[in-house]
Amino acid sequence: MSAETSIPPPRVSRAELPDAVRSLLTDSPIGFALLGPDDLLGTINQRLAADVLGRAPAECLGRDPADLLEENGDRDAAADHRACLARARESGQAVRGRHRAPAGQLWDLTWFPVTEPDTDDEYVALIAVPAGEGAEPVDGAALRRDEQRLRALFQAGNQIVWAAGPGGEIREDCPQWRAVTGQELEHYLGRGWLDALHPEDRPRVERAWEDSVLDVTPFDAMFRVRTRSGGYGHYRARAHPVMEGTRTAEWVGTLADITNEREADELRQRLNQQLSEAAMRTARLQKATSDLAEALTADEVVNAMSEIGRSGVGADHTCVVLLDRDRLRLRTIAAAHAHQLPRSTFPTDHPDIAALAVADRLPRLAANPAELGALFDGAPEVDELVGSTPERAWIALPMMTAGRPIGALRFAFSTPREVSDDERVFLEALAGQCALAIGRATLYEQEHNTAEELQRSLLPEELPEVRGVRLAAYYRSGSQNVQVGGDWYDAFPLPDGRVAGVLGDVMGKGIPAAAGMSRIRNALRALAFSMPEPADVLAGLDRMFSATEGMDQVTTLVYFVLDPVTGQLDLSNAGHLPPLVVAGGARPSLLDTEPDTPLGVSSPRGHHKFFVQPGNTVALYSDGLVENRKRSVYSGLDELVHVASSAPPEVVGDPQQMLEYLVESMLDGYEQDDDVTLLAVQLPVIDSVPER
């Protein structure tokens, strides 16, 4: 038997073989040693130590055999050992040689590589067998007993030893293999051993075995073996060729049962997968928390939940079902682009899985239409739902705040499916986050609507009708504002037939900004009727501002007076953005005036005079139109002129359409950060204007 068998030796760095194995080697007629990856002796029996190396076993451990031979004065033997050891490691095959001991005995030596299965550390086993003249006589019984001992050594490492002919056919019995597989001897010999392999593994293993035999290279394969009980175990087979010169004498191999290791590996993989899935769900829940924190309205909450449901559990349809104020009916809010449900509102006792979750305050699941029908005793509404929508599986989770249900989070799937326990835990946590987000969104919408109504109440209900002038205004509150803003505008006719207009911005939000805006608006009207010229009005506002407003209150505005007959426009600018002039036959432009300081900052007030041609529009606007977090005010002003120059003729001719066009174009692709307010005045093209 070649020593090229894959023995799984124990860790030999300063370790010993088990007592049972060591006893098999004691007084054996065959010498045995195991060299570690560092080429030092980790194990050696009495025969090899004393008769070959001339030392006690304890003197050999941790030493290089070549060094021991050199100390004995046998430099040639030391060189032969090093050369054979290097060839065995390099080729991965057994290498044979001879050595004459100091006592005159002739020994056949075999170096063959072995690999530790658990660590893949490379060892070399050294076998010494008495041979030729001068060798001590060894009877057949002793040799058979020695072979049995070596086989026991392999078995102590949970290995089955097997042998094959030079062409790869099994020629001798292996009782341990047949004990595992239950094969008869005639079914095992030749290539019959392959019949015990799993059908999915056999082609691969057979090709690998044929390639190893043909190329004379070590064989190493893992596969499933059908056991005597009818199940399958995992095994690893290794084999090395035993060479006689350049000819393959035979193949010797081992078979190790790795079922426990494989099952442990599969268990580790499952645990790793579960940990990865848990980490993914945690990350998704964190993302859900982040996304929901940015959702301001109930619709935005549902859209965020739809994306999370799609990526988290593969939900095809997501909606939130909310109780009304009287807690008697449920209202459905579906995600954007979702299919229509048979009913958008229904009573709390309606046969619907969301209503059931709200009523029971427990998650409700239906893996298929039959289960949904069983929940409601075959109610016809179930057939209606299945017939009119692609939904085929459902889960609804109650949303609770302060211990009371406010509604349910409802997910639906287009194919029947079960919801795992892990998914259910994830979705229950998601429902808790959704309940908090819906509560915030409801409060925000209430406050936002109140603020918007208050804001509009401070603006003119309608603009005055003035002969020879067309006025238009536009107001849109900021999407994130839940307080009254400081933007405002006003327009009114003057006693002398001219028309006055103003657009301003009181910095800040809330009641202080609203109160300041109201005071300035009322004061401006009073001043305009007594001394309407813009510079006089702003100077009067400065005096009022210093007396009534705080130093931290910053207010900017543009105030103009337009004569419809002559087209003369007188204007003063208190720190505000320049008005936009849109001319029917010329490129739009910004009025080239240097703005004065904001109100309350003492400085002379400038008075600018322009002439507005018939068909031209002058537009005043707040900074929310041109400035946001992604666009500076200067870039916004350039873009405003560009957008106005692209307006169609029919838009240019209608001041209301013009304002709407400017807002939609300027805010396209941007999130609205602030209120947007505009006021436009146009001199229409007319044949004649009556004299005043």
PDB file of C-alpha atoms in Angstrom, residues 394-630:
ATOM      1  CA  TRP A 394     -53.280  40.088   2.031  1.00  0.00           C
ATOM      2  CA  ILE A 395     -51.963  41.259   5.362  1.00  0.00           C
ATOM      3  CA  ALA A 396     -53.442  44.099   7.416  1.00  0.00           C
ATOM      4  CA  LEU A 397     -51.854  45.460  10.559  1.00  0.00           C
ATOM      5  CA  PRO A 398     -53.593  47.765  13.048  1.00  0.00           C
ATOM      6  CA  MET A 399     -52.079  51.200  13.564  1.00  0.00           C
ATOM      7  CA  MET A 400     -52.294  52.230  17.205  1.00  0.00           C
ATOM      8  CA  THR A 401     -51.723  55.540  18.948  1.00  0.00           C
ATOM      9  CA  ALA A 402     -52.232  56.040  22.686  1.00  0.00           C
ATOM     10  CA  GLY A 403     -53.601  52.491  22.892  1.00  0.00           C
ATOM     11  CA  ARG A 404     -56.395  53.144  20.378  1.00  0.00           C
ATOM     12  CA  PRO A 405     -56.571  52.110  16.727  1.00  0.00           C
ATOM     13  CA  ILE A 406     -56.544  54.909  14.169  1.00  0.00           C
ATOM     14  CA  GLY A 407     -56.691  52.583  11.173  1.00  0.00           C
ATOM     15  CA  ALA A 408     -54.721  49.817   9.493  1.00  0.00           C
ATOM     16  CA  LEU A 409     -51.762  49.390   7.170  1.00  0.00           C
ATOM     17  CA  ARG A 410     -52.808  47.081   4.341  1.00  0.00           C
ATOM     18  CA  PHE A 411     -50.483  45.183   1.960  1.00  0.00           C
ATOM     19  CA  ALA A 412     -51.654  43.031  -0.926  1.00  0.00           C
ATOM     20  CA  PHE A 413     -49.810  40.629  -3.262  1.00  0.00           C
ATOM     21  CA  SER A 414     -50.636  39.618  -6.822  1.00  0.00           C
ATOM     22  CA  THR A 415     -49.893  35.919  -6.167  1.00  0.00           C
ATOM     23  CA  PRO A 416     -50.831  33.672  -3.229  1.00  0.00           C
ATOM     24  CA  ARG A 417     -48.098  33.635  -0.598  1.00  0.00           C
ATOM     25  CA  GLU A 418     -47.437  33.047   3.067  1.00  0.00           C
ATOM     26  CA  VAL A 419     -45.983  35.747   5.304  1.00  0.00           C
ATOM     27  CA  SER A 420     -43.111  34.422   7.409  1.00  0.00           C
ATOM     28  CA  ASP A 421     -42.772  35.139  11.107  1.00  0.00           C
ATOM     29  CA  ASP A 422     -39.749  37.363  10.429  1.00  0.00           C
ATOM     30  CA  GLU A 423     -41.685  39.331   7.803  1.00  0.00           C
ATOM     31  CA  ARG A 424     -44.601  39.696  10.162  1.00  0.00           C
ATOM     32  CA  VAL A 425     -42.375  41.126  12.915  1.00  0.00           C
ATOM     33  CA  PHE A 426     -40.919  43.562  10.376  1.00  0.00           C
ATOM     34  CA  LEU A 427     -44.360  44.636   9.152  1.00  0.00           C
ATOM     35  CA  GLU A 428     -45.680  45.103  12.685  1.00  0.00           C
ATOM     36  CA  ALA A 429     -42.762  47.442  13.405  1.00  0.00           C
ATOM     37  CA  LEU A 430     -43.504  49.182  10.119  1.00  0.00           C
ATOM     38  CA  ALA A 431     -47.150  49.653  11.122  1.00  0.00           C
ATOM     39  CA  GLY A 432     -46.006  51.331  14.342  1.00  0.00           C
ATOM     40  CA  GLN A 433     -43.825  53.737  12.367  1.00  0.00           C
ATOM     41  CA  CYS A 434     -46.680  54.381   9.942  1.00  0.00           C
ATOM     42  CA  ALA A 435     -49.083  55.199  12.789  1.00  0.00           C
ATOM     43  CA  LEU A 436     -46.680  57.838  14.117  1.00  0.00           C
ATOM     44  CA  ALA A 437     -46.173  59.276  10.622  1.00  0.00           C
ATOM     45  CA  ILE A 438     -49.925  59.422   9.936  1.00  0.00           C
ATOM     46  CA  GLY A 439     -50.442  61.191  13.262  1.00  0.00           C
ATOM     47  CA  ARG A 440     -47.812  63.785  12.352  1.00  0.00           C
ATOM     48  CA  ALA A 441     -49.207  64.182   8.840  1.00  0.00           C
ATOM     49  CA  THR A 442     -52.750  64.697  10.116  1.00  0.00           C
ATOM     50  CA  LEU A 443     -51.596  67.353  12.559  1.00  0.00           C
ATOM     51  CA  TYR A 444     -49.478  69.013   9.867  1.00  0.00           C
ATOM     52  CA  GLU A 445     -52.338  69.128   7.371  1.00  0.00           C
ATOM     53  CA  GLN A 446     -54.639  70.677   9.959  1.00  0.00           C
ATOM     54  CA  GLU A 447     -52.082  73.333  10.916  1.00  0.00           C
ATOM     55  CA  HIS A 448     -51.083  73.932   7.309  1.00  0.00           C
ATOM     56  CA  ASN A 449     -54.680  74.417   6.207  1.00  0.00           C
ATOM     57  CA  THR A 450     -55.314  76.774   9.126  1.00  0.00           C
ATOM     58  CA  ALA A 451     -52.174  78.783   8.329  1.00  0.00           C
ATOM     59  CA  GLU A 452     -53.081  78.973   4.649  1.00  0.00           C
ATOM     60  CA  GLU A 453     -56.607  80.144   5.416  1.00  0.00           C
ATOM     61  CA  LEU A 454     -55.258  82.810   7.773  1.00  0.00           C
ATOM     62  CA  GLN A 455     -52.675  83.852   5.200  1.00  0.00           C
ATOM     63  CA  ARG A 456     -55.316  84.256   2.501  1.00  0.00           C
ATOM     64  CA  SER A 457     -57.556  86.178   4.869  1.00  0.00           C
ATOM     65  CA  LEU A 458     -54.805  88.798   5.157  1.00  0.00           C
ATOM     66  CA  LEU A 459     -54.604  89.181   1.379  1.00  0.00           C
ATOM     67  CA  PRO A 460     -57.185  90.964  -0.760  1.00  0.00           C
ATOM     68  CA  GLU A 461     -60.176  88.799  -1.584  1.00  0.00           C
ATOM     69  CA  GLU A 462     -60.148  90.235  -5.097  1.00  0.00           C
ATOM     70  CA  LEU A 463     -58.271  92.840  -7.039  1.00  0.00           C
ATOM     71  CA  PRO A 464     -59.988  96.122  -8.025  1.00  0.00           C
ATOM     72  CA  GLU A 465     -61.209  96.724 -11.555  1.00  0.00           C
ATOM     73  CA  VAL A 466     -59.565  99.851 -12.942  1.00  0.00           C
ATOM     74  CA  ARG A 467     -60.328 101.150 -16.415  1.00  0.00           C
ATOM     75  CA  GLY A 468     -57.345 100.796 -18.725  1.00  0.00           C
ATOM     76  CA  VAL A 469     -55.439  98.428 -16.399  1.00  0.00           C
ATOM     77  CA  ARG A 470     -55.445  94.645 -15.958  1.00  0.00           C
ATOM     78  CA  LEU A 471     -54.343  93.365 -12.561  1.00  0.00           C
ATOM     79  CA  ALA A 472     -53.520  89.767 -11.609  1.00  0.00           C
ATOM     80  CA  ALA A 473     -52.154  88.077  -8.485  1.00  0.00           C
ATOM     81  CA  TYR A 474     -50.928  84.601  -7.533  1.00  0.00           C
ATOM     82  CA  TYR A 475     -50.207  83.072  -4.130  1.00  0.00           C
ATOM     83  CA  ARG A 476     -48.967  79.566  -3.246  1.00  0.00           C
ATOM     84  CA  SER A 477     -47.969  78.674   0.295  1.00  0.00           C
ATOM     85  CA  GLY A 478     -44.733  76.786   0.917  1.00  0.00           C
ATOM     86  CA  SER A 479     -45.209  72.996   1.181  1.00  0.00           C
ATOM     87  CA  GLN A 480     -43.467  72.827   4.541  1.00  0.00           C
ATOM     88  CA  ASN A 481     -44.961  75.937   6.137  1.00  0.00           C
ATOM     89  CA  VAL A 482     -47.411  75.352   8.957  1.00  0.00           C
ATOM     90  CA  GLN A 483     -47.289  78.965  10.100  1.00  0.00           C
ATOM     91  CA  VAL A 484     -48.548  82.184   8.561  1.00  0.00           C
ATOM     92  CA  GLY A 485     -45.978  83.586   6.178  1.00  0.00           C
ATOM     93  CA  GLY A 486     -44.904  87.195   5.691  1.00  0.00           C
ATOM     94  CA  ASP A 487     -45.570  87.514   1.925  1.00  0.00           C
ATOM     95  CA  TRP A 488     -48.319  89.953   0.981  1.00  0.00           C
ATOM     96  CA  TYR A 489     -49.595  92.086  -1.833  1.00  0.00           C
ATOM     97  CA  ASP A 490     -52.228  94.767  -2.346  1.00  0.00           C
ATOM     98  CA  ALA A 491     -53.628  96.930  -5.165  1.00  0.00           C
ATOM     99  CA  PHE A 492     -56.132  99.774  -5.034  1.00  0.00           C
ATOM    100  CA  PRO A 493     -57.240 102.768  -7.121  1.00  0.00           C
ATOM    101  CA  LEU A 494     -56.206 106.250  -6.066  1.00  0.00           C
ATOM    102  CA  PRO A 495     -58.514 109.289  -6.087  1.00  0.00           C
ATOM    103  CA  ASP A 496     -56.633 110.846  -9.012  1.00  0.00           C
ATOM    104  CA  GLY A 497     -57.426 107.860 -11.291  1.00  0.00           C
ATOM    105  CA  ARG A 498     -54.083 106.169 -10.978  1.00  0.00           C
ATOM    106  CA  VAL A 499     -53.696 102.674  -9.543  1.00  0.00           C
ATOM    107  CA  ALA A 500     -51.320 101.729  -6.720  1.00  0.00           C
ATOM    108  CA  GLY A 501     -49.779  98.300  -6.165  1.00  0.00           C
ATOM    109  CA  VAL A 502     -47.400  96.818  -3.604  1.00  0.00           C
ATOM    110  CA  LEU A 503     -45.765  93.467  -2.914  1.00  0.00           C
ATOM    111  CA  GLY A 504     -43.743  92.934   0.226  1.00  0.00           C
ATOM    112  CA  ASP A 505     -42.129  90.328   2.466  1.00  0.00           C
ATOM    113  CA  VAL A 506     -42.020  90.501   6.255  1.00  0.00           C
ATOM    114  CA  MET A 507     -39.222  88.154   7.302  1.00  0.00           C
ATOM    115  CA  GLY A 508     -40.231  85.353   9.620  1.00  0.00           C
ATOM    116  CA  LYS A 509     -43.299  83.209  10.225  1.00  0.00           C
ATOM    117  CA  GLY A 510     -46.203  83.035  12.575  1.00  0.00           C
ATOM    118  CA  ILE A 511     -48.299  85.601  14.372  1.00  0.00           C
ATOM    119  CA  PRO A 512     -45.555  88.257  14.706  1.00  0.00           C
ATOM    120  CA  ALA A 513     -44.979  88.254  10.941  1.00  0.00           C
ATOM    121  CA  ALA A 514     -48.731  88.355  10.261  1.00  0.00           C
ATOM    122  CA  ALA A 515     -49.242  91.241  12.678  1.00  0.00           C
ATOM    123  CA  GLY A 516     -46.374  93.201  11.154  1.00  0.00           C
ATOM    124  CA  MET A 517     -47.688  92.570   7.663  1.00  0.00           C
ATOM    125  CA  SER A 518     -51.162  93.804   8.645  1.00  0.00           C
ATOM    126  CA  ARG A 519     -49.815  96.997  10.248  1.00  0.00           C
ATOM    127  CA  ILE A 520     -47.636  97.845   7.231  1.00  0.00           C
ATOM    128  CA  ARG A 521     -50.448  97.153   4.769  1.00  0.00           C
ATOM    129  CA  ASN A 522     -52.907  99.385   6.623  1.00  0.00           C
ATOM    130  CA  ALA A 523     -50.335 102.155   7.098  1.00  0.00           C
ATOM    131  CA  LEU A 524     -49.370 102.077   3.413  1.00  0.00           C
ATOM    132  CA  ARG A 525     -52.990 102.481   2.312  1.00  0.00           C
ATOM    133  CA  ALA A 526     -53.450 105.441   4.649  1.00  0.00           C
ATOM    134  CA  LEU A 527     -50.261 107.119   3.450  1.00  0.00           C
ATOM    135  CA  ALA A 528     -51.034 106.443  -0.229  1.00  0.00           C
ATOM    136  CA  PHE A 529     -54.340 108.296  -0.076  1.00  0.00           C
ATOM    137  CA  SER A 530     -52.786 111.378   1.504  1.00  0.00           C
ATOM    138  CA  MET A 531     -49.428 111.505  -0.333  1.00  0.00           C
ATOM    139  CA  PRO A 532     -49.429 108.815  -3.033  1.00  0.00           C
ATOM    140  CA  GLU A 533     -45.948 109.330  -4.503  1.00  0.00           C
ATOM    141  CA  PRO A 534     -43.831 106.202  -3.805  1.00  0.00           C
ATOM    142  CA  ALA A 535     -40.868 107.955  -2.134  1.00  0.00           C
ATOM    143  CA  ASP A 536     -43.219 109.835   0.227  1.00  0.00           C
ATOM    144  CA  VAL A 537     -45.105 106.656   1.113  1.00  0.00           C
ATOM    145  CA  LEU A 538     -41.911 104.724   1.923  1.00  0.00           C
ATOM    146  CA  ALA A 539     -40.535 107.620   3.985  1.00  0.00           C
ATOM    147  CA  GLY A 540     -43.765 107.629   5.992  1.00  0.00           C
ATOM    148  CA  LEU A 541     -43.514 103.844   6.450  1.00  0.00           C
ATOM    149  CA  ASP A 542     -39.958 104.251   7.736  1.00  0.00           C
ATOM    150  CA  ARG A 543     -41.215 106.604  10.461  1.00  0.00           C
ATOM    151  CA  MET A 544     -44.064 104.259  11.387  1.00  0.00           C
ATOM    152  CA  PHE A 545     -41.746 101.253  11.283  1.00  0.00           C
ATOM    153  CA  SER A 546     -39.268 102.818  13.696  1.00  0.00           C
ATOM    154  CA  ALA A 547     -42.078 103.558  16.150  1.00  0.00           C
ATOM    155  CA  THR A 548     -43.947 100.221  16.054  1.00  0.00           C
ATOM    156  CA  GLU A 549     -41.648  97.451  14.794  1.00  0.00           C
ATOM    157  CA  GLY A 550     -38.683  95.811  16.481  1.00  0.00           C
ATOM    158  CA  MET A 551     -35.138  96.191  15.251  1.00  0.00           C
ATOM    159  CA  ASP A 552     -35.028  92.505  14.276  1.00  0.00           C
ATOM    160  CA  GLN A 553     -38.074  92.814  12.021  1.00  0.00           C
ATOM    161  CA  VAL A 554     -36.856  93.037   8.417  1.00  0.00           C
ATOM    162  CA  THR A 555     -39.381  94.060   5.781  1.00  0.00           C
ATOM    163  CA  THR A 556     -38.839  94.620   2.066  1.00  0.00           C
ATOM    164  CA  LEU A 557     -41.355  95.812  -0.526  1.00  0.00           C
ATOM    165  CA  VAL A 558     -41.850  97.350  -3.952  1.00  0.00           C
ATOM    166  CA  TYR A 559     -44.512 100.054  -4.267  1.00  0.00           C
ATOM    167  CA  PHE A 560     -45.647 101.592  -7.569  1.00  0.00           C
ATOM    168  CA  VAL A 561     -48.216 104.023  -8.919  1.00  0.00           C
ATOM    169  CA  LEU A 562     -49.327 103.625 -12.566  1.00  0.00           C
ATOM    170  CA  ASP A 563     -51.146 106.136 -14.717  1.00  0.00           C
ATOM    171  CA  PRO A 564     -53.329 104.172 -17.175  1.00  0.00           C
ATOM    172  CA  VAL A 565     -53.554 107.119 -19.571  1.00  0.00           C
ATOM    173  CA  THR A 566     -49.898 107.966 -19.996  1.00  0.00           C
ATOM    174  CA  GLY A 567     -48.372 104.629 -18.959  1.00  0.00           C
ATOM    175  CA  GLN A 568     -46.116 106.433 -16.499  1.00  0.00           C
ATOM    176  CA  LEU A 569     -45.083 104.154 -13.642  1.00  0.00           C
ATOM    177  CA  ASP A 570     -43.533 105.673 -10.514  1.00  0.00           C
ATOM    178  CA  LEU A 571     -41.775 103.163  -8.269  1.00  0.00           C
ATOM    179  CA  SER A 572     -39.769 102.892  -5.055  1.00  0.00           C
ATOM    180  CA  ASN A 573     -37.963  99.745  -3.937  1.00  0.00           C
ATOM    181  CA  ALA A 574     -37.210  99.095  -0.247  1.00  0.00           C
ATOM    182  CA  GLY A 575     -34.652  96.292  -0.499  1.00  0.00           C
ATOM    183  CA  HIS A 576     -36.823  93.998  -2.642  1.00  0.00           C
ATOM    184  CA  LEU A 577     -36.115  92.079  -5.856  1.00  0.00           C
ATOM    185  CA  PRO A 578     -36.336  94.066  -9.131  1.00  0.00           C
ATOM    186  CA  PRO A 579     -39.685  93.951 -11.007  1.00  0.00           C
ATOM    187  CA  LEU A 580     -39.887  91.922 -14.231  1.00  0.00           C
ATOM    188  CA  VAL A 581     -41.069  93.658 -17.404  1.00  0.00           C
ATOM    189  CA  VAL A 582     -42.537  91.401 -20.110  1.00  0.00           C
ATOM    190  CA  ALA A 583     -42.985  93.152 -23.455  1.00  0.00           C
ATOM    191  CA  GLY A 584     -44.896  91.632 -26.316  1.00  0.00           C
ATOM    192  CA  GLY A 585     -42.361  92.555 -28.961  1.00  0.00           C
ATOM    193  CA  ALA A 586     -39.115  92.716 -26.989  1.00  0.00           C
ATOM    194  CA  ARG A 587     -37.055  90.514 -24.710  1.00  0.00           C
ATOM    195  CA  PRO A 588     -38.177  90.471 -21.058  1.00  0.00           C
ATOM    196  CA  SER A 589     -35.961  92.388 -18.624  1.00  0.00           C
ATOM    197  CA  LEU A 590     -35.583  93.371 -14.997  1.00  0.00           C
ATOM    198  CA  LEU A 591     -36.125  97.038 -14.141  1.00  0.00           C
ATOM    199  CA  ASP A 592     -32.674  98.506 -13.808  1.00  0.00           C
ATOM    200  CA  THR A 593     -33.020 100.196 -10.408  1.00  0.00           C
ATOM    201  CA  GLU A 594     -30.756  99.969  -7.414  1.00  0.00           C
ATOM    202  CA  PRO A 595     -32.948  98.938  -4.447  1.00  0.00           C
ATOM    203  CA  ASP A 596     -32.945 101.102  -1.349  1.00  0.00           C
ATOM    204  CA  THR A 597     -32.603  99.744   2.177  1.00  0.00           C
ATOM    205  CA  PRO A 598     -35.399  97.719   3.808  1.00  0.00           C
ATOM    206  CA  LEU A 599     -38.029  99.559   5.833  1.00  0.00           C
ATOM    207  CA  GLY A 600     -36.905 101.037   9.121  1.00  0.00           C
ATOM    208  CA  VAL A 601     -33.330 101.656   7.964  1.00  0.00           C
ATOM    209  CA  SER A 602     -32.950 105.401   7.735  1.00  0.00           C
ATOM    210  CA  SER A 603     -31.915 106.487   4.218  1.00  0.00           C
ATOM    211  CA  PRO A 604     -33.251 108.753   1.469  1.00  0.00           C
ATOM    212  CA  ARG A 605     -35.904 106.978  -0.599  1.00  0.00           C
ATOM    213  CA  GLY A 606     -35.381 106.829  -4.345  1.00  0.00           C
ATOM    214  CA  HIS A 607     -38.120 107.561  -6.853  1.00  0.00           C
ATOM    215  CA  HIS A 608     -37.912 105.888 -10.271  1.00  0.00           C
ATOM    216  CA  LYS A 609     -40.026 106.791 -13.289  1.00  0.00           C
ATOM    217  CA  PHE A 610     -40.754 104.400 -16.218  1.00  0.00           C
ATOM    218  CA  PHE A 611     -43.216 104.302 -19.047  1.00  0.00           C
ATOM    219  CA  VAL A 612     -45.156 101.104 -19.636  1.00  0.00           C
ATOM    220  CA  GLN A 613     -46.100 100.534 -23.251  1.00  0.00           C
ATOM    221  CA  PRO A 614     -49.508  99.062 -24.136  1.00  0.00           C
ATOM    222  CA  GLY A 615     -49.331  95.274 -24.063  1.00  0.00           C
ATOM    223  CA  ASN A 616     -46.473  95.268 -21.538  1.00  0.00           C
ATOM    224  CA  THR A 617     -46.726  93.578 -18.147  1.00  0.00           C
ATOM    225  CA  VAL A 618     -44.872  94.535 -14.972  1.00  0.00           C
ATOM    226  CA  ALA A 619     -44.617  91.639 -12.459  1.00  0.00           C
ATOM    227  CA  LEU A 620     -43.628  91.916  -8.811  1.00  0.00           C
ATOM    228  CA  TYR A 621     -42.656  88.670  -7.013  1.00  0.00           C
ATOM    229  CA  SER A 622     -41.320  87.305  -3.733  1.00  0.00           C
ATOM    230  CA  ASP A 623     -37.991  85.519  -3.319  1.00  0.00           C
ATOM    231  CA  GLY A 624     -39.730  82.123  -3.118  1.00  0.00           C
ATOM    232  CA  LEU A 625     -40.091  82.269  -6.914  1.00  0.00           C
ATOM    233  CA  VAL A 626     -36.382  82.545  -7.723  1.00  0.00           C
ATOM    234  CA  GLU A 627     -34.457  81.248  -4.677  1.00  0.00           C
ATOM    235  CA  ASN A 628     -34.347  77.848  -2.990  1.00  0.00           C
ATOM    236  CA  ARG A 629     -31.855  75.445  -1.439  1.00  0.00           C
ATOM    237  CA  LYS A 630     -30.531  74.372  -4.855  1.00  0.00           C
TER     238      LYS A 630
END
